Amino acid sequence: MATVLTLAGDGIGPEIMTQAVAVLKAVNEKFELGLTLEEGDLGGAAIDRAGVPLPEDTLQKARAADAVLLGAVGGPKWDGIERSIRPERGLLKIRSELGLFANLRVAKLYPQLANASSLKPEIISGLDLLIVRELTGGIYFGEPRGIRTLENGEQQGYNTMVYKTSEIERIGKVAFELAKIRAKANGTAAKICSVDKANVLEVTELWKQTMIKLQQSEYPEVELSHMYADNACMQLVRDPKQFDVMVTGNMFGDILSDEAAMLTGSIGMLPSASLDENGKGMYEPCHGSAPDIAGQDKANPLATILSVAMMLRYTFKHEVSAAAIEQAVSDVLDDGLRTGDIMDSDETGLTLVGCKQMGEAVLAKLG
Ligand code: NAD
């Protein structure tokens, strides 16, 4: 029997998780998926209980589970504590302990929310872009790192950006494979854009060369292009529909995926998946713990609910239940239900709802 570990986390985490778990339980029953749900803590909640952001019992449960569903971690309460045990460290650690090296973020514009984007409709309509980010290497994990005092007494901060060929090949394969799957589903040509800074960073020169070799040896049918990270930032707002799959390292991926998220108008709509080599994954919304609205029933639970759909698709290979959830989300948007983050006061026929009501509406659509 397969197990899903839920980690609600902090801030709006428990509110959005309640709604996502209700949806997961409903599809579990409806489609007889046979999933068992377990709970654990991570981030600030774990610091409060166990003194560390990723307690050993949580890690054990996560290792034993087939998939992990996460809300969000962090908040002002823990901002002042020592850096090495801050909530976000728990997140970085669980990703690396589980070997979740591939982060997938879809930036998709729901037609019902076309007005939510700050870009003109003709630039953004129909956007459906996938960013594949390397998650367990690069500058966020490279050693040496730290802050040291120089001979003249001045302080110097330093980090190291490192990638081995095997790490680049591993993430490259994920991107090439997904480009093929998406192309087949959409009836288009498969293409990926590899983002680097090969003009100034040797580590990304190796990245670029490795992607070229991979394409030539294993994926000649997939079109491969390259773009410098700074240009990619500009192109994402100038003409985002030129991209289908973007693949990049940890730091550039962090920045580009947040930028892509904003193209769609609300970070409250965007799910993500982080996968290991065997398809085990951690699924979470792209947003953080939103302390400014926590506990007020204002959070949009749809990104977490859509993360459940990703989990069913990528880890449990159950397309029908994944598609059912996505359809239910689209249906509630069609009905005009909106949480505050996706509300457009100029549009008629919309109803402002809270987190709970939005979750219940999705459940009702699922029947
Ligand atoms: P954030 O994503 O939490 O919030 C940014 C803005 O978006 C806020 O105005 C918030 O109210 C809004 N927002 C976010 N999610 C929403 C939702 N579901 N519905 C409606 N509105 C939503 O980013 P931040 O303010 O930079 O960070 C807050 C905390 O979250 C920090 O402690 C940060 O470290 C943490 N964080 C955690 C994760 C994670 O757990 N994966 C990711 C990013 C930030």
GROMACS .gro file of C-alpha atoms and ligand atoms in nm:
model
  411
    1MET     CA    1   0.000   0.000   0.000
    2ALA     CA    2   0.140   0.342  -0.096
    3THR     CA    3   0.186   0.614   0.163
    4VAL     CA    4   0.166   0.992   0.137
    5LEU     CA    5   0.327   1.201   0.410
    6THR     CA    6   0.167   1.541   0.461
    7LEU     CA    7   0.372   1.824   0.611
    8ALA     CA    8   0.149   2.125   0.664
    9GLY     CA    9   0.428   2.357   0.787
   10ASP     CA   10   0.376   2.716   0.894
   11GLY     CA   11   0.171   3.029   0.821
   12ILE     CA   12  -0.105   2.943   0.575
   13GLY     CA   13   0.038   2.589   0.549
   14PRO     CA   14  -0.218   2.421   0.779
   15GLU     CA   15  -0.513   2.600   0.610
   16ILE     CA   16  -0.421   2.507   0.254
   17MET     CA   17  -0.320   2.157   0.361
   18THR     CA   18  -0.661   2.091   0.517
   19GLN     CA   19  -0.826   2.162   0.182
   20ALA     CA   20  -0.570   1.966  -0.019
   21VAL     CA   21  -0.597   1.664   0.210
   22ALA     CA   22  -0.976   1.668   0.177
   23VAL     CA   23  -0.936   1.658  -0.202
   24LEU     CA   24  -0.674   1.383  -0.180
   25LYS     CA   25  -0.900   1.174   0.045
   26ALA     CA   26  -1.192   1.224  -0.193
   27VAL     CA   27  -1.002   1.107  -0.503
   28ASN     CA   28  -0.840   0.827  -0.302
   29GLU     CA   29  -1.186   0.694  -0.232
   30LYS     CA   30  -1.345   0.772  -0.566
   31PHE     CA   31  -1.068   0.616  -0.776
   32GLU     CA   32  -0.978   0.346  -0.519
   33LEU     CA   33  -0.615   0.450  -0.515
   34GLY     CA   34  -0.537   0.271  -0.189
   35LEU     CA   35  -0.325   0.554  -0.050
   36THR     CA   36  -0.254   0.581   0.322
   37LEU     CA   37  -0.200   0.929   0.464
   38GLU     CA   38   0.044   1.016   0.742
   39GLU     CA   39   0.130   1.348   0.906
   40GLY     CA   40   0.458   1.504   1.013
   41ASP     CA   41   0.609   1.841   1.092
   42LEU     CA   42   0.869   2.050   0.916
   43GLY     CA   43   0.998   2.407   0.944
   44GLY     CA   44   0.889   2.639   1.222
   45ALA     CA   45   0.633   2.390   1.357
   46ALA     CA   46   0.912   2.135   1.394
   47ILE     CA   47   1.147   2.388   1.556
   48ASP     CA   48   0.879   2.460   1.816
   49ARG     CA   49   0.833   2.090   1.890
   50ALA     CA   50   1.178   1.942   1.844
   51GLY     CA   51   1.423   2.233   1.821
   52VAL     CA   52   1.522   2.160   1.460
   53PRO     CA   53   1.344   2.227   1.129
   54LEU     CA   54   1.373   1.868   1.007
   55PRO     CA   55   1.344   1.627   1.300
   56GLU     CA   56   1.470   1.272   1.258
   57ASP     CA   57   1.119   1.122   1.289
   58THR     CA   58   0.993   1.344   1.006
   59LEU     CA   59   1.287   1.243   0.788
   60GLN     CA   60   1.224   0.873   0.859
   61LYS     CA   61   0.857   0.908   0.768
   62ALA     CA   62   0.951   1.097   0.451
   63ARG     CA   63   1.200   0.826   0.351
   64ALA     CA   64   0.938   0.558   0.406
   65ALA     CA   65   0.664   0.744   0.215
   66ASP     CA   66   0.607   0.717  -0.159
   67ALA     CA   67   0.529   1.086  -0.186
   68VAL     CA   68   0.536   1.393   0.036
   69LEU     CA   69   0.282   1.676   0.021
   70LEU     CA   70   0.409   2.000   0.171
   71GLY     CA   71   0.229   2.324   0.259
   72ALA     CA   72   0.490   2.594   0.321
   73VAL     CA   73   0.746   2.677   0.588
   74GLY     CA   74   0.886   2.987   0.757
   75GLY     CA   75   0.765   3.308   0.910
   76PRO     CA   76   0.876   3.607   1.116
   77LYS     CA   77   0.860   3.408   1.438
   78TRP     CA   78   1.172   3.214   1.335
   79ASP     CA   79   1.355   3.483   1.135
   80GLY     CA   80   1.582   3.575   1.423
   81ILE     CA   81   1.709   3.228   1.511
   82GLU     CA   82   2.046   3.090   1.415
   83ARG     CA   83   2.075   3.046   1.038
   84SER     CA   84   2.159   2.674   1.045
   85ILE     CA   85   1.827   2.581   1.209
   86ARG     CA   86   1.592   2.821   1.035
   87PRO     CA   87   1.274   2.671   0.883
   88GLU     CA   88   1.402   2.703   0.524
   89ARG     CA   89   1.703   2.487   0.615
   90GLY     CA   90   1.459   2.205   0.687
   91LEU     CA   91   1.326   2.240   0.335
   92LEU     CA   92   1.670   2.236   0.176
   93LYS     CA   93   1.768   1.939   0.389
   94ILE     CA   94   1.464   1.725   0.314
   95ARG     CA   95   1.510   1.788  -0.059
   96SER     CA   96   1.873   1.683  -0.048
   97GLU     CA   97   1.819   1.390   0.195
   98LEU     CA   98   1.551   1.248  -0.034
   99GLY     CA   99   1.766   1.308  -0.341
  100LEU     CA  100   1.497   1.528  -0.498
  101PHE     CA  101   1.719   1.670  -0.768
  102ALA     CA  102   1.456   1.770  -1.026
  103ASN     CA  103   1.216   2.054  -0.956
  104LEU     CA  104   0.928   2.094  -1.198
  105ARG     CA  105   0.724   2.410  -1.211
  106VAL     CA  106   0.451   2.468  -1.461
  107ALA     CA  107   0.360   2.828  -1.537
  108LYS     CA  108   0.019   2.791  -1.691
  109LEU     CA  109  -0.227   3.068  -1.750
  110TYR     CA  110  -0.585   2.967  -1.683
  111PRO     CA  111  -0.798   3.146  -1.945
  112GLN     CA  112  -1.041   3.246  -1.667
  113LEU     CA  113  -0.757   3.443  -1.502
  114ALA     CA  114  -0.616   3.616  -1.810
  115ASN     CA  115  -0.672   3.956  -1.650
  116ALA     CA  116  -0.466   3.863  -1.344
  117SER     CA  117  -0.139   3.891  -1.533
  118SER     CA  118   0.035   4.225  -1.555
  119LEU     CA  119   0.131   4.141  -1.915
  120LYS     CA  120  -0.089   4.217  -2.215
  121PRO     CA  121  -0.335   3.937  -2.300
  122GLU     CA  122  -0.183   3.879  -2.646
  123ILE     CA  123   0.159   3.817  -2.489
  124ILE     CA  124   0.037   3.587  -2.217
  125SER     CA  125  -0.279   3.408  -2.337
  126GLY     CA  126  -0.232   3.034  -2.376
  127LEU     CA  127   0.096   3.031  -2.182
  128ASP     CA  128   0.194   2.681  -2.068
  129LEU     CA  129   0.560   2.662  -1.981
  130LEU     CA  130   0.760   2.412  -1.777
  131ILE     CA  131   1.073   2.507  -1.586
  132VAL     CA  132   1.299   2.217  -1.488
  133ARG     CA  133   1.536   2.333  -1.215
  134GLU     CA  134   1.827   2.135  -1.069
  135LEU     CA  135   1.757   2.132  -0.697
  136THR     CA  136   2.030   1.961  -0.496
  137GLY     CA  137   2.350   2.103  -0.641
  138GLY     CA  138   2.501   2.428  -0.761
  139ILE     CA  139   2.575   2.731  -0.550
  140TYR     CA  140   2.313   2.658  -0.281
  141PHE     CA  141   2.500   2.348  -0.172
  142GLY     CA  142   2.859   2.400  -0.299
  143GLU     CA  143   3.151   2.402  -0.055
  144PRO     CA  144   3.340   2.596   0.063
  145ARG     CA  145   3.089   2.850   0.182
  146GLY     CA  146   3.077   3.096   0.468
  147ILE     CA  147   3.175   3.441   0.591
  148ARG     CA  148   3.539   3.489   0.681
  149THR     CA  149   3.753   3.771   0.816
  150LEU     CA  150   4.036   3.881   0.590
  151GLU     CA  151   4.382   3.985   0.708
  152ASN     CA  152   4.286   4.352   0.697
  153GLY     CA  153   3.989   4.281   0.927
  154GLU     CA  154   3.728   4.318   0.654
  155GLN     CA  155   3.467   4.045   0.625
  156GLN     CA  156   3.415   3.844   0.307
  157GLY     CA  157   3.121   3.622   0.218
  158TYR     CA  158   3.176   3.336  -0.026
  159ASN     CA  159   2.989   3.050  -0.191
  160THR     CA  160   3.091   2.797  -0.453
  161MET     CA  161   2.902   2.705  -0.767
  162VAL     CA  162   2.980   2.348  -0.866
  163TYR     CA  163   2.824   2.094  -1.104
  164LYS     CA  164   2.953   1.751  -1.204
  165THR     CA  165   2.881   1.612  -1.550
  166SER     CA  166   2.664   1.339  -1.397
  167GLU     CA  167   2.448   1.595  -1.217
  168ILE     CA  168   2.397   1.793  -1.538
  169GLU     CA  169   2.318   1.482  -1.742
  170ARG     CA  170   2.067   1.365  -1.482
  171ILE     CA  171   1.863   1.687  -1.488
  172GLY     CA  172   1.908   1.720  -1.864
  173LYS     CA  173   1.748   1.379  -1.918
  174VAL     CA  174   1.446   1.479  -1.711
  175ALA     CA  175   1.401   1.792  -1.925
  176PHE     CA  176   1.446   1.611  -2.258
  177GLU     CA  177   1.206   1.335  -2.157
  178LEU     CA  178   0.939   1.581  -2.040
  179ALA     CA  179   0.978   1.786  -2.359
  180LYS     CA  180   0.903   1.470  -2.558
  181ILE     CA  181   0.597   1.387  -2.347
  182ARG     CA  182   0.461   1.743  -2.371
  183ALA     CA  183   0.523   1.757  -2.745
  184LYS     CA  184   0.332   1.432  -2.793
  185ALA     CA  185   0.041   1.554  -2.582
  186ASN     CA  186   0.024   1.892  -2.760
  187GLY     CA  187   0.104   1.772  -3.110
  188THR     CA  188   0.401   2.008  -3.132
  189ALA     CA  189   0.776   1.971  -3.188
  190ALA     CA  190   0.977   1.891  -2.875
  191LYS     CA  191   1.211   2.170  -2.768
  192ILE     CA  192   1.406   2.275  -2.464
  193CYS     CA  193   1.599   2.587  -2.379
  194SER     CA  194   1.900   2.542  -2.152
  195VAL     CA  195   1.976   2.852  -1.945
  196ASP     CA  196   2.333   2.923  -1.838
  197LYS     CA  197   2.586   3.197  -1.792
  198ALA     CA  198   2.853   3.028  -1.999
  199ASN     CA  199   3.003   3.363  -2.100
  200VAL     CA  200   3.136   3.423  -1.748
  201LEU     CA  201   3.102   3.104  -1.539
  202GLU     CA  202   3.309   2.796  -1.624
  203VAL     CA  203   3.069   2.575  -1.430
  204THR     CA  204   2.791   2.667  -1.671
  205GLU     CA  205   3.023   2.628  -1.971
  206LEU     CA  206   3.039   2.262  -1.865
  207TRP     CA  207   2.659   2.271  -1.825
  208LYS     CA  208   2.616   2.390  -2.182
  209GLN     CA  209   2.865   2.142  -2.331
  210THR     CA  210   2.702   1.855  -2.142
  211MET     CA  211   2.355   1.950  -2.265
  212ILE     CA  212   2.483   1.960  -2.624
  213LYS     CA  213   2.645   1.616  -2.592
  214LEU     CA  214   2.331   1.471  -2.434
  215GLN     CA  215   2.112   1.606  -2.711
  216GLN     CA  216   2.345   1.475  -2.984
  217SER     CA  217   2.383   1.129  -2.831
  218GLU     CA  218   2.035   1.056  -2.692
  219TYR     CA  219   1.780   1.317  -2.800
  220PRO     CA  220   1.852   1.425  -3.159
  221GLU     CA  221   1.476   1.467  -3.216
  222VAL     CA  222   1.449   1.736  -2.947
  223GLU     CA  223   1.545   2.088  -3.047
  224LEU     CA  224   1.796   2.237  -2.801
  225SER     CA  225   1.865   2.608  -2.766
  226HIS     CA  226   2.075   2.800  -2.513
  227MET     CA  227   2.021   3.133  -2.346
  228TYR     CA  228   2.214   3.338  -2.091
  229ALA     CA  229   2.027   3.373  -1.762
  230ASP     CA  230   2.000   3.753  -1.782
  231ASN     CA  231   1.852   3.736  -2.131
  232ALA     CA  232   1.616   3.457  -2.020
  233CYS     CA  233   1.479   3.691  -1.749
  234MET     CA  234   1.409   3.954  -2.014
  235GLN     CA  235   1.266   3.711  -2.269
  236LEU     CA  236   1.026   3.567  -2.011
  237VAL     CA  237   0.848   3.901  -1.985
  238ARG     CA  238   0.897   4.004  -2.350
  239ASP     CA  239   0.776   3.686  -2.521
  240PRO     CA  240   0.719   3.399  -2.275
  241LYS     CA  241   0.540   3.180  -2.529
  242GLN     CA  242   0.868   3.124  -2.720
  243PHE     CA  243   0.953   2.871  -2.446
  244ASP     CA  244   0.813   2.525  -2.386
  245VAL     CA  245   1.060   2.358  -2.146
  246MET     CA  246   1.343   2.552  -1.981
  247VAL     CA  247   1.617   2.363  -1.797
  248THR     CA  248   1.863   2.531  -1.566
  249GLY     CA  249   2.068   2.509  -1.246
  250ASN     CA  250   1.958   2.570  -0.892
  251MET     CA  251   2.006   2.946  -0.852
  252PHE     CA  252   1.898   3.056  -1.201
  253GLY     CA  253   1.602   2.819  -1.172
  254ASP     CA  254   1.502   2.973  -0.840
  255ILE     CA  255   1.487   3.318  -0.996
  256LEU     CA  256   1.335   3.223  -1.332
  257SER     CA  257   1.064   3.005  -1.183
  258ASP     CA  258   0.945   3.284  -0.953
  259GLU     CA  259   0.944   3.522  -1.248
  260ALA     CA  260   0.748   3.271  -1.457
  261ALA     CA  261   0.506   3.227  -1.167
  262MET     CA  262   0.428   3.597  -1.165
  263LEU     CA  263   0.358   3.594  -1.539
  264THR     CA  264   0.042   3.404  -1.463
  265GLY     CA  265  -0.077   3.665  -1.216
  266SER     CA  266  -0.097   3.458  -0.902
  267ILE     CA  267   0.155   3.249  -0.725
  268GLY     CA  268  -0.144   3.104  -0.538
  269MET     CA  269  -0.230   2.895  -0.846
  270LEU     CA  270   0.102   2.725  -0.915
  271PRO     CA  271   0.200   2.375  -0.804
  272SER     CA  272   0.544   2.218  -0.814
  273ALA     CA  273   0.702   1.875  -0.803
  274SER     CA  274   1.048   1.772  -0.687
  275LEU     CA  275   1.145   1.424  -0.802
  276ASP     CA  276   1.415   1.170  -0.730
  277GLU     CA  277   1.555   0.921  -0.978
  278ASN     CA  278   1.277   0.667  -0.914
  279GLY     CA  279   0.977   0.898  -0.941
  280LYS     CA  280   0.932   0.950  -0.568
  281GLY     CA  281   0.845   1.310  -0.516
  282MET     CA  282   0.770   1.598  -0.287
  283TYR     CA  283   0.484   1.816  -0.405
  284GLU     CA  284   0.422   2.170  -0.288
  285PRO     CA  285   0.278   2.504  -0.394
  286CYS     CA  286   0.529   2.751  -0.539
  287HIS     CA  287   0.440   3.015  -0.282
  288GLY     CA  288   0.566   3.058   0.072
  289SER     CA  289   0.385   3.060   0.406
  290ALA     CA  290   0.225   3.405   0.348
  291PRO     CA  291   0.242   3.515   0.715
  292ASP     CA  292   0.056   3.836   0.624
  293ILE     CA  293  -0.268   3.643   0.565
  294ALA     CA  294  -0.213   3.336   0.785
  295GLY     CA  295  -0.505   3.227   1.001
  296GLN     CA  296  -0.751   3.458   0.822
  297ASP     CA  297  -0.907   3.210   0.579
  298LYS     CA  298  -0.777   3.422   0.289
  299ALA     CA  299  -0.522   3.185   0.135
  300ASN     CA  300  -0.573   3.035  -0.207
  301PRO     CA  301  -0.558   2.655  -0.165
  302LEU     CA  302  -0.556   2.581  -0.539
  303ALA     CA  303  -0.177   2.560  -0.580
  304THR     CA  304  -0.167   2.291  -0.310
  305ILE     CA  305  -0.469   2.112  -0.455
  306LEU     CA  306  -0.301   2.119  -0.798
  307SER     CA  307   0.014   1.982  -0.631
  308VAL     CA  308  -0.196   1.679  -0.535
  309ALA     CA  309  -0.281   1.639  -0.905
  310MET     CA  310   0.090   1.652  -0.994
  311MET     CA  311   0.158   1.389  -0.728
  312LEU     CA  312  -0.103   1.155  -0.871
  313ARG     CA  313   0.039   1.205  -1.221
  314TYR     CA  314   0.414   1.182  -1.158
  315THR     CA  315   0.450   0.948  -0.860
  316PHE     CA  316   0.137   0.736  -0.877
  317LYS     CA  317   0.103   0.749  -1.258
  318HIS     CA  318  -0.273   0.795  -1.222
  319GLU     CA  319  -0.361   1.039  -1.498
  320VAL     CA  320  -0.738   1.005  -1.460
  321SER     CA  321  -0.751   1.127  -1.100
  322ALA     CA  322  -0.494   1.401  -1.172
  323ALA     CA  323  -0.701   1.527  -1.464
  324ALA     CA  324  -1.020   1.510  -1.255
  325ILE     CA  325  -0.870   1.744  -0.996
  326GLU     CA  326  -0.746   1.985  -1.262
  327GLN     CA  327  -1.088   1.986  -1.424
  328ALA     CA  328  -1.257   2.052  -1.088
  329VAL     CA  329  -1.026   2.352  -1.034
  330SER     CA  330  -1.105   2.484  -1.379
  331ASP     CA  331  -1.477   2.437  -1.311
  332VAL     CA  332  -1.474   2.641  -0.990
  333LEU     CA  333  -1.293   2.919  -1.177
  334ASP     CA  334  -1.561   2.898  -1.447
  335ASP     CA  335  -1.819   2.943  -1.172
  336GLY     CA  336  -1.651   3.272  -1.085
  337LEU     CA  337  -1.515   3.174  -0.743
  338ARG     CA  338  -1.202   3.369  -0.653
  339THR     CA  339  -0.980   3.402  -0.347
  340GLY     CA  340  -0.844   3.751  -0.284
  341ASP     CA  341  -0.518   3.696  -0.473
  342ILE     CA  342  -0.697   3.616  -0.800
  343MET     CA  343  -0.996   3.847  -0.754
  344ASP     CA  344  -1.048   4.107  -1.023
  345SER     CA  345  -1.275   4.380  -0.892
  346ASP     CA  346  -1.333   4.515  -1.245
  347GLU     CA  347  -1.479   4.188  -1.365
  348THR     CA  348  -1.847   4.112  -1.310
  349GLY     CA  349  -1.989   3.779  -1.199
  350LEU     CA  350  -1.709   3.691  -0.959
  351THR     CA  351  -1.754   3.584  -0.597
  352LEU     CA  352  -1.485   3.642  -0.337
  353VAL     CA  353  -1.437   3.330  -0.126
  354GLY     CA  354  -1.205   3.216   0.150
  355CYS     CA  355  -0.967   2.922   0.160
  356LYS     CA  356  -1.223   2.685   0.308
  357GLN     CA  357  -1.502   2.771   0.066
  358MET     CA  358  -1.268   2.738  -0.233
  359GLY     CA  359  -1.153   2.394  -0.115
  360GLU     CA  360  -1.511   2.282  -0.055
  361ALA     CA  361  -1.613   2.401  -0.403
  362VAL     CA  362  -1.341   2.188  -0.563
  363LEU     CA  363  -1.456   1.891  -0.354
  364ALA     CA  364  -1.815   1.943  -0.468
  365LYS     CA  365  -1.706   1.945  -0.834
  366LEU     CA  366  -1.525   1.617  -0.778
  367GLY     CA  367  -1.855   1.469  -0.674
  368NAD     P1  368   0.507   3.426   0.011
  368NAD     O1  369   0.493   3.344  -0.112
  368NAD     O2  370   0.477   3.358   0.139
  368NAD     O3  371   0.413   3.555   0.001
  368NAD     C1  372   0.428   3.653  -0.100
  368NAD     C2  373   0.293   3.725  -0.120
  368NAD     O4  374   0.203   3.636  -0.187
  368NAD     C3  375   0.225   3.764   0.011
  368NAD     O5  376   0.158   3.885  -0.008
  368NAD     C4  377   0.123   3.654   0.034
  368NAD     O6  378   0.010   3.694   0.108
  368NAD     C5  379   0.086   3.614  -0.107
  368NAD     N1  380   0.053   3.472  -0.116
  368NAD     C6  381   0.138   3.367  -0.113
  368NAD     N2  382   0.073   3.252  -0.120
  368NAD     C7  383  -0.058   3.282  -0.129
  368NAD     C8  384  -0.178   3.206  -0.139
  368NAD     N3  385  -0.177   3.073  -0.141
  368NAD     N4  386  -0.295   3.272  -0.143
  368NAD     C9  387  -0.300   3.405  -0.141
  368NAD     N5  388  -0.192   3.483  -0.134
  368NAD    C10  389  -0.072   3.424  -0.125
  368NAD     O7  390   0.657   3.482   0.010
  368NAD     P2  391   0.735   3.569   0.120
  368NAD     O8  392   0.643   3.671   0.179
  368NAD     O9  393   0.858   3.611   0.053
  368NAD    O10  394   0.777   3.467   0.232
  368NAD    C11  395   0.702   3.443   0.352
  368NAD    C12  396   0.766   3.328   0.428
  368NAD    O11  397   0.757   3.208   0.348
  368NAD    C13  398   0.914   3.348   0.457
  368NAD    O12  399   0.941   3.299   0.584
  368NAD    C14  400   0.983   3.264   0.351
  368NAD    O13  401   1.109   3.220   0.389
  368NAD    C15  402   0.887   3.150   0.337
  368NAD     N6  403   0.892   3.080   0.206
  368NAD    C16  404   0.870   2.947   0.211
  368NAD    C17  405   0.867   2.876   0.093
  368NAD    C18  406   0.836   2.729   0.098
  368NAD    O14  407   0.795   2.681   0.201
  368NAD     N7  408   0.854   2.656  -0.010
  368NAD    C19  409   0.884   2.941  -0.030
  368NAD    C20  410   0.904   3.079  -0.030
  368NAD    C21  411   0.906   3.148   0.090
   0.00000   0.00000   0.00000
